[in-house]
Structure formats: C-alpha cells, structure tokens
mmCIF file of C-alpha atoms in Angstrom:
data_model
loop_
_atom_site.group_PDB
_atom_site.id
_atom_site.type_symbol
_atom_site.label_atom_id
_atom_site.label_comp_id
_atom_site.label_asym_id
_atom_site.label_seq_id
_atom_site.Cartn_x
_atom_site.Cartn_y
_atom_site.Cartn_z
ATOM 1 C CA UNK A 1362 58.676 33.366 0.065
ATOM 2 C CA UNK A 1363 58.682 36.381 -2.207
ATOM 3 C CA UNK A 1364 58.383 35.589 -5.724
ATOM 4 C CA UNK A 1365 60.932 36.476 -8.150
ATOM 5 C CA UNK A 1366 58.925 35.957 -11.335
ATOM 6 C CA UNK A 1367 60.747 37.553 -13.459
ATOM 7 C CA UNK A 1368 63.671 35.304 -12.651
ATOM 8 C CA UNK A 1369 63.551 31.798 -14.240
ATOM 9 C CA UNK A 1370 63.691 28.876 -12.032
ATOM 10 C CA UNK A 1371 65.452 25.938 -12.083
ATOM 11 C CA UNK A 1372 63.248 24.408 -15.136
ATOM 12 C CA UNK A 1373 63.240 27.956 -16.921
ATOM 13 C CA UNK A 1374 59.885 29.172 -15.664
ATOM 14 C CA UNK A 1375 58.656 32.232 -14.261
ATOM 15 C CA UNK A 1376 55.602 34.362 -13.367
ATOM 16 C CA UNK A 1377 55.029 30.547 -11.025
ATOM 17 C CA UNK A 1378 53.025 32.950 -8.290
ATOM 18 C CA UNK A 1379 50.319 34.296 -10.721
ATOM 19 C CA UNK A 1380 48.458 30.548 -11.134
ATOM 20 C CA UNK A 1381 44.560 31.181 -10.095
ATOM 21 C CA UNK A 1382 44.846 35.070 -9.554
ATOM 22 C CA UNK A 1383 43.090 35.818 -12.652
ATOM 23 C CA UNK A 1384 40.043 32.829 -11.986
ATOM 24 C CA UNK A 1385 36.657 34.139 -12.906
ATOM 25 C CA UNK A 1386 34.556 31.039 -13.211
ATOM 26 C CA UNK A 1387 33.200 31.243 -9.596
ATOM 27 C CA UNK A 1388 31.619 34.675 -7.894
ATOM 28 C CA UNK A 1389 31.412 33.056 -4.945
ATOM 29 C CA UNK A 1390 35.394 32.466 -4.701
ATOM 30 C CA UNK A 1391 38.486 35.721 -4.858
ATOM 31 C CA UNK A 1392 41.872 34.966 -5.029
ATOM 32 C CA UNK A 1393 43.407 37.510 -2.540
ATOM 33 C CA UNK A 1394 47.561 36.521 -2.460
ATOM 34 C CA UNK A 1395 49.568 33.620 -3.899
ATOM 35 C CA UNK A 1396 52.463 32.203 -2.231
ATOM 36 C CA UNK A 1397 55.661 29.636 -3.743
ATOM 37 C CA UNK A 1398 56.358 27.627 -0.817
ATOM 38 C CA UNK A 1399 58.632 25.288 -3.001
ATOM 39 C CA UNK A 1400 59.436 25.624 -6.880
ATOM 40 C CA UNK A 1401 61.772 22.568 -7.417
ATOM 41 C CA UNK A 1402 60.258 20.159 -10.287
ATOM 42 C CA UNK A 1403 57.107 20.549 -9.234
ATOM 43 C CA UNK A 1404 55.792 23.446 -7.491
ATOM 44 C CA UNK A 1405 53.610 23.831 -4.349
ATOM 45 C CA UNK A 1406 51.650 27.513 -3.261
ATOM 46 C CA UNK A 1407 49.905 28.580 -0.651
ATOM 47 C CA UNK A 1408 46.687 30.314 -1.839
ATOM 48 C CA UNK A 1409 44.718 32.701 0.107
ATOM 49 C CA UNK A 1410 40.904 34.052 -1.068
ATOM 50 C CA UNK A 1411 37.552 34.751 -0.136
ATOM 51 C CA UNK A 1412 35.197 32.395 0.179
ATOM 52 C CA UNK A 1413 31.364 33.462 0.050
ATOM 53 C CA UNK A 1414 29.404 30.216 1.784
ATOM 54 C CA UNK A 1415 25.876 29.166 1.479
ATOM 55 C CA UNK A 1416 24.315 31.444 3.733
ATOM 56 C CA UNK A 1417 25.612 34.562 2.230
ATOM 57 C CA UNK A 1418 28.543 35.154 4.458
ATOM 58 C CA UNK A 1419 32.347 35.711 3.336
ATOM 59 C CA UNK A 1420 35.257 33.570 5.027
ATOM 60 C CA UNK A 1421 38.930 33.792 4.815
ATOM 61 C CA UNK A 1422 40.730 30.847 3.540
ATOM 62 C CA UNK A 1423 43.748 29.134 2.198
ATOM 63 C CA UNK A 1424 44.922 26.083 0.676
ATOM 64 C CA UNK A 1425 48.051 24.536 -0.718
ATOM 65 C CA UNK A 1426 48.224 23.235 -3.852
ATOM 66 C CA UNK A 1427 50.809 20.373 -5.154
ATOM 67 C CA UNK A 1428 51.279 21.360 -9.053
ATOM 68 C CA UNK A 1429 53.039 18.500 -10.273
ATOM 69 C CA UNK A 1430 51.344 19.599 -14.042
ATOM 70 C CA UNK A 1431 48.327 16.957 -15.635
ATOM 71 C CA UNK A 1432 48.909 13.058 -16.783
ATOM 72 C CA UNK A 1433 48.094 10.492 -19.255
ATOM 73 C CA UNK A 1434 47.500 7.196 -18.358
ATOM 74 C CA UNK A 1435 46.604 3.546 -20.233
ATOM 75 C CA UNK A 1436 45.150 0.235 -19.877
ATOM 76 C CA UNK A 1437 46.598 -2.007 -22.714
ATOM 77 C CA UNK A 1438 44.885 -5.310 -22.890
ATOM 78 C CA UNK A 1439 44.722 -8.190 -25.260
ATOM 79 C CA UNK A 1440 41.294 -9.004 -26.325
ATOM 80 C CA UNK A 1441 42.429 -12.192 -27.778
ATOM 81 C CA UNK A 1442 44.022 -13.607 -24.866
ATOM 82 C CA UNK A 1443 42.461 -11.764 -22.445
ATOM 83 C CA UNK A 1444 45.382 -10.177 -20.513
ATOM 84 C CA UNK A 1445 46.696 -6.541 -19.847
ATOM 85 C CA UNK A 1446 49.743 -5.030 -19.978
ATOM 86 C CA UNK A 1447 50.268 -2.780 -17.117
ATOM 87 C CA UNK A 1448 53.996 -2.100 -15.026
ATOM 88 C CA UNK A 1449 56.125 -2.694 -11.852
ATOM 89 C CA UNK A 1450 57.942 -0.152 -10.415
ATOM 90 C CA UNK A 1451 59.599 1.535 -6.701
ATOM 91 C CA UNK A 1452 57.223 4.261 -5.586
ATOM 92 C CA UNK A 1453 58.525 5.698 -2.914
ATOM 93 C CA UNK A 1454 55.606 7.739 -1.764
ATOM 94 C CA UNK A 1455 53.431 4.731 -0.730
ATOM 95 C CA UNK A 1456 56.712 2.917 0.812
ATOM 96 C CA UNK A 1457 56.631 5.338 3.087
ATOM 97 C CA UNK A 1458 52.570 5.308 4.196
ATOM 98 C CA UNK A 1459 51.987 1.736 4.771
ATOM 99 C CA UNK A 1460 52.519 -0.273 1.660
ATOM 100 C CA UNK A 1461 55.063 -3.689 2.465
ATOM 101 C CA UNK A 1462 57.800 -2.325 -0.121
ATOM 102 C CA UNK A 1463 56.650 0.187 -2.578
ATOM 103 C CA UNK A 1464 56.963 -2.127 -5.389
ATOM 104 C CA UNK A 1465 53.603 -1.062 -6.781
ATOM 105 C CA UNK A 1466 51.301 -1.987 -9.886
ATOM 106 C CA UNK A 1467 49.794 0.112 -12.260
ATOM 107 C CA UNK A 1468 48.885 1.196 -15.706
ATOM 108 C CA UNK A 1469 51.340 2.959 -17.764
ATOM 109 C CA UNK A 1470 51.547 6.358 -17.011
ATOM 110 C CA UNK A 1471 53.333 9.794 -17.211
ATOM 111 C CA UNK A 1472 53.217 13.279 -17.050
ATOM 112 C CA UNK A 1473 52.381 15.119 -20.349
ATOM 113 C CA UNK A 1474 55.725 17.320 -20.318
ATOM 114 C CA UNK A 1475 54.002 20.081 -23.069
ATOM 115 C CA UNK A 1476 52.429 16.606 -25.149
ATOM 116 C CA UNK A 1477 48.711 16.626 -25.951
ATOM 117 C CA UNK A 1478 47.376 13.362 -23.711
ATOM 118 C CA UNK A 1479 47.522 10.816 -26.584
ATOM 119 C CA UNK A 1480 50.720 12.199 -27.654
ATOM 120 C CA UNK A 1481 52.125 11.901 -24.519
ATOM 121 C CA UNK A 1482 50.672 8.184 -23.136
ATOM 122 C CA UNK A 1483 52.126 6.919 -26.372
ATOM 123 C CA UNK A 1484 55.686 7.882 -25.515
ATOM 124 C CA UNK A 1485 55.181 6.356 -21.790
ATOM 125 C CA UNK A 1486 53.809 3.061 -23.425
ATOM 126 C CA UNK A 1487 56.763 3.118 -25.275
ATOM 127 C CA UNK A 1488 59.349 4.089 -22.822
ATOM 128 C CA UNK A 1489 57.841 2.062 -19.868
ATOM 129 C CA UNK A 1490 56.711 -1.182 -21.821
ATOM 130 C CA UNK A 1491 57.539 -1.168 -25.330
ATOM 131 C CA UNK A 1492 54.573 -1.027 -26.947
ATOM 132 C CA UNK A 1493 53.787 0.557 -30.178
ATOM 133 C CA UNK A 1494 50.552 1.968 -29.577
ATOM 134 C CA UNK A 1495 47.765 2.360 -32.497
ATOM 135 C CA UNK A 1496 44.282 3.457 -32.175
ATOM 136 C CA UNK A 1497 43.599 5.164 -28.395
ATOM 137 C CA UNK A 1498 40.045 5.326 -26.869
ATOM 138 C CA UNK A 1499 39.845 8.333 -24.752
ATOM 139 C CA UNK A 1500 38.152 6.933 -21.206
ATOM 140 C CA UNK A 1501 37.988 9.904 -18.365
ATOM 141 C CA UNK A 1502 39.553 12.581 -16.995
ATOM 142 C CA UNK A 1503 39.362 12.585 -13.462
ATOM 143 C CA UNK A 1504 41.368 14.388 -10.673
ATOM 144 C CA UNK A 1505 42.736 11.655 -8.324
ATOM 145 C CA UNK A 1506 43.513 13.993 -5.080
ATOM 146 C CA UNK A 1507 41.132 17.080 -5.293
ATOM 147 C CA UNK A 1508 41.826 18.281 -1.916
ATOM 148 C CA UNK A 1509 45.474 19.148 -2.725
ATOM 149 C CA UNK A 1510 46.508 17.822 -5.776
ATOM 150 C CA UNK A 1511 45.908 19.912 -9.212
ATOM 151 C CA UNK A 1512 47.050 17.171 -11.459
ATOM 152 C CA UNK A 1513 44.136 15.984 -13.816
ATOM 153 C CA UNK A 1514 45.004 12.553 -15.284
ATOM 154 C CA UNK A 1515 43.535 11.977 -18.754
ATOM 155 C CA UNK A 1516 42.701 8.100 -19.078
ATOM 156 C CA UNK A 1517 42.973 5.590 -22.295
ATOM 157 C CA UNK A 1518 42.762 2.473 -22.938
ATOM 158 C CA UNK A 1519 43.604 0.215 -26.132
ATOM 159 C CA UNK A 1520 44.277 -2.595 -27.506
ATOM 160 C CA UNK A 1521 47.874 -4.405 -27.540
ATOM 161 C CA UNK A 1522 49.113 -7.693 -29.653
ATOM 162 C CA UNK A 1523 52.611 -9.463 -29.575
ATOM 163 C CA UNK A 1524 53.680 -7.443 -32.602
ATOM 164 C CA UNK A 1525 52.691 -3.989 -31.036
ATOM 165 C CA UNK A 1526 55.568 -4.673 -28.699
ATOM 166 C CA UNK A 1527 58.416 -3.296 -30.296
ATOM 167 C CA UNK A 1528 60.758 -3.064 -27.067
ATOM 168 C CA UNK A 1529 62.109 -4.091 -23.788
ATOM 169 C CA UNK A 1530 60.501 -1.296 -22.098
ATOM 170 C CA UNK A 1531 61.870 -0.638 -18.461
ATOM 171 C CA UNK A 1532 61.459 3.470 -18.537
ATOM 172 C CA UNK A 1533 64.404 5.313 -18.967
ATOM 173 C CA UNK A 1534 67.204 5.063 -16.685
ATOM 174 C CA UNK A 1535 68.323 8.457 -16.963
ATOM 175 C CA UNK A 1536 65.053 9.700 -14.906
ATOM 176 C CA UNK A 1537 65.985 7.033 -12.795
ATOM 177 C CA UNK A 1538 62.901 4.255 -13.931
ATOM 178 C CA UNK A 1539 63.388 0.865 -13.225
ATOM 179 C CA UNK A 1540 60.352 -0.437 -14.680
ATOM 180 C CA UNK A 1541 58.797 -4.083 -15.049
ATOM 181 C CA UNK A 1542 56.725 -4.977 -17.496
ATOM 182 C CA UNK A 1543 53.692 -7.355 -15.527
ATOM 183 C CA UNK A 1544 51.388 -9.168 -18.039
ATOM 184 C CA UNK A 1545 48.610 -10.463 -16.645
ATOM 185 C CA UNK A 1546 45.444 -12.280 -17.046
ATOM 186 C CA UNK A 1547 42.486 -10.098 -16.974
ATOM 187 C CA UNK A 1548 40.890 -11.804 -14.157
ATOM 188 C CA UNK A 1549 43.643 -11.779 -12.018
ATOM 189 C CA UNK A 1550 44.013 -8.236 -12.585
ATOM 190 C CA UNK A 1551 40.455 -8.042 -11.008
ATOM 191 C CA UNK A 1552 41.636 -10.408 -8.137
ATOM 192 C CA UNK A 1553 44.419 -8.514 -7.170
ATOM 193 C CA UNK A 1554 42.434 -5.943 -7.066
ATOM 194 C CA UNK A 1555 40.294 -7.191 -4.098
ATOM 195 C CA UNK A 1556 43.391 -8.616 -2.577
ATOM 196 C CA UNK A 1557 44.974 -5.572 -2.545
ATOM 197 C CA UNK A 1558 47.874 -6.567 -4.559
ATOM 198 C CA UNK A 1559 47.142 -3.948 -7.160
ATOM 199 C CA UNK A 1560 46.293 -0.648 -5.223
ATOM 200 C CA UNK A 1561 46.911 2.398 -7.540
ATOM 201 C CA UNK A 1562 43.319 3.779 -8.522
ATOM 202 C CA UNK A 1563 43.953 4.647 -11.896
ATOM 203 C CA UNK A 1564 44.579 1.385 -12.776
ATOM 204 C CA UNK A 1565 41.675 -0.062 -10.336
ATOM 205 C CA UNK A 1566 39.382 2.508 -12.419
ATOM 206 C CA UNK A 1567 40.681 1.120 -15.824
ATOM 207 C CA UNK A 1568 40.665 -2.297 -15.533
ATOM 208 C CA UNK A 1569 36.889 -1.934 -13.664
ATOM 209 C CA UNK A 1570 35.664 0.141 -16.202
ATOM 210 C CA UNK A 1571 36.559 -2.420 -18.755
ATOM 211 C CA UNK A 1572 34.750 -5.268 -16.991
ATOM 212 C CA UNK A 1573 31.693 -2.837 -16.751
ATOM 213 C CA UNK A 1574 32.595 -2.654 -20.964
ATOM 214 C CA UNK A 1575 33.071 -6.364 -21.047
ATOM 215 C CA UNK A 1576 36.144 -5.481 -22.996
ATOM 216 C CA UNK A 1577 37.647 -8.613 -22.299
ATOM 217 C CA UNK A 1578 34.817 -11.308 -21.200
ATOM 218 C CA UNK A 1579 35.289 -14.966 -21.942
ATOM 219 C CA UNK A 1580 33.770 -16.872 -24.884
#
C-alpha cells in the first residue's frame, strides 16, 4: 500500500507510515521502509530494517506490527470482604482460538483514547462497572504480546466499597459492550485461575500479584 499521509484516515490521522523511522535508541537496529497494510481503527505495518546480530553481521528483516494504541487496566478489590470486582464480557478473538464461548473474565480495562493511564482506567471502571474510583496504586506496565503487538498496558489496582459503586455499569452500548459485572471472592478468583475459568493474563497478573502483596489475606 502506498501511504497517503497527508490524507486523513478514517479516524482523522495521518503521517500513520512514519511510526519507528526516526528510532535511535538501538545502533544495532535501522528502519529501512514502513508499510500500512491496514489503517481501519487500529492500524497494522509492515516494517522492514537492518538488523546487526551478535557476531557482527547485518541481516534483512521485517515484522508486522498490530498498533491498536496502549491500555489501562484495574484490579478493584474489597479488603473488607475480601472480594474483587472484575467483568464479563463476548470476546470474540479467543471464541475463535479455542475458548468454549468467548464469554471471558477479566479486570476492567480500556484503551487510553488520548487519557493519561489513571485518567483513562477511571472512566472504564466507570463505564464497565460503575465504580467511582478514588486513590489508584500504579502496579506495572508490561507489554502482553511483544512479538506483534505494540500495545503497552499500564496496570492499577485499588480499593472498592459498596458506596464507590455509583452505577449499573455494563460498558456502553453504543461501542457495542455488553458487560457483566462478576464479584467474586478473592480466593475463588485464585481458583479459577488454576481451573482455567479466568484466562486473561492481565487479570491472572493482578489478582497474583496481590496474593504475593497479601492485599487481601484472611484474619
């Protein structure tokens, strides 16, 4: 495809096919061409550069990249009665690799849409379960799918009462979210995480990171 990127796409971007041409961080790696392959809501290139490998030697490569932009994501949880607050929801993606129906669980989550992380996990909290959140505690950022994926997902967690939740939740209905608020007990959370029943690693990552904090051990 040749880019156009003066011409705004769909979303009103442009100048899509110059991401990673002007990298410097790494001597050992030179952007040579950048290809759009698809620039619909999210974008995907085809990247070609040099490559100079441990022995010395140059090699020609390319990868494509999934730009889908960078996350937030939280783990809201109940020290008092030991339970967290995560969601329900049709994901189509793992439907269609293996899982039974693509009804999957997981931690609040969203993308941040021009939002700072905090800024933008509140307003998915409060789309997707209701919850007004207050004080955030910033956990990781991690990239979930390295090989392919640029998305980095910035991970929170805090703390969530029965008068933080303000609303029904459910997502919004005009970006086509059905959404389920699932409370559970903390130690199921952990059981369904060996059973399989909860799958999704950010929220395997949260909820095991706050056993490792003993955010929400019994008395």
């Amino acid at each position: 495809m040749t880019a156009e990127i003066d011409t705004p796409d769909a979303r009103g971007r442009t100048r899509l096919d110059r991401a990673g041409r002007d990298l410097t961080g790494n001597p050992d790696v030179v952007v040579r061409d950048v290809e759009l392959l698809a620039t619909a809501w999210h974008v995907l290139r085809r990247t070609t550069y040099d490559y100079r490998r441990r022995d010395g030697t140059w090699s020609r490569e390319q990868r494509e990249t999934y730009d889908r932009g960078d996350g937030a994501c939280v783990l809201l949880y109940d020290p008092q009665r030991r339970t967290v607050l995560l969601t329900r929801q049709f994901r189509y993606p793992v439907y269609v690799n293996g899982h039974p129906d693509g009804m999957f669980v997981e931690a609040a989550a969203g993308l941040l849409d021009g939002d700072d992380p905090a800024a933008a996990i509140r307003r998915e909290a409060s789309e997707e379960l209701g919850v007004e959140v207050g004080e955030l505690e910033p956990v990781f950022a991690v990239w979930m799918s390295p090989g392919s994926v640029t998305e980095r997902v910035h991970c929170f967690a805090a703390p969530y009462s029965a008068a933080s939740r303000v609303g029904a939740g459910g997502g919004l209905a005009e970006d086509g979210e059905d959404i389920e608020v699932v409370e559970l007990p903390f130690d199921k959370a952990l059981d369904q995480i060996a059973t399989g029943e909860i799958a999704d690693a950010k929220t395997i990552m949260l909820v095991q990171w706050a056993a490792l904090r003993g955010l929400l051990t019994s008395t």
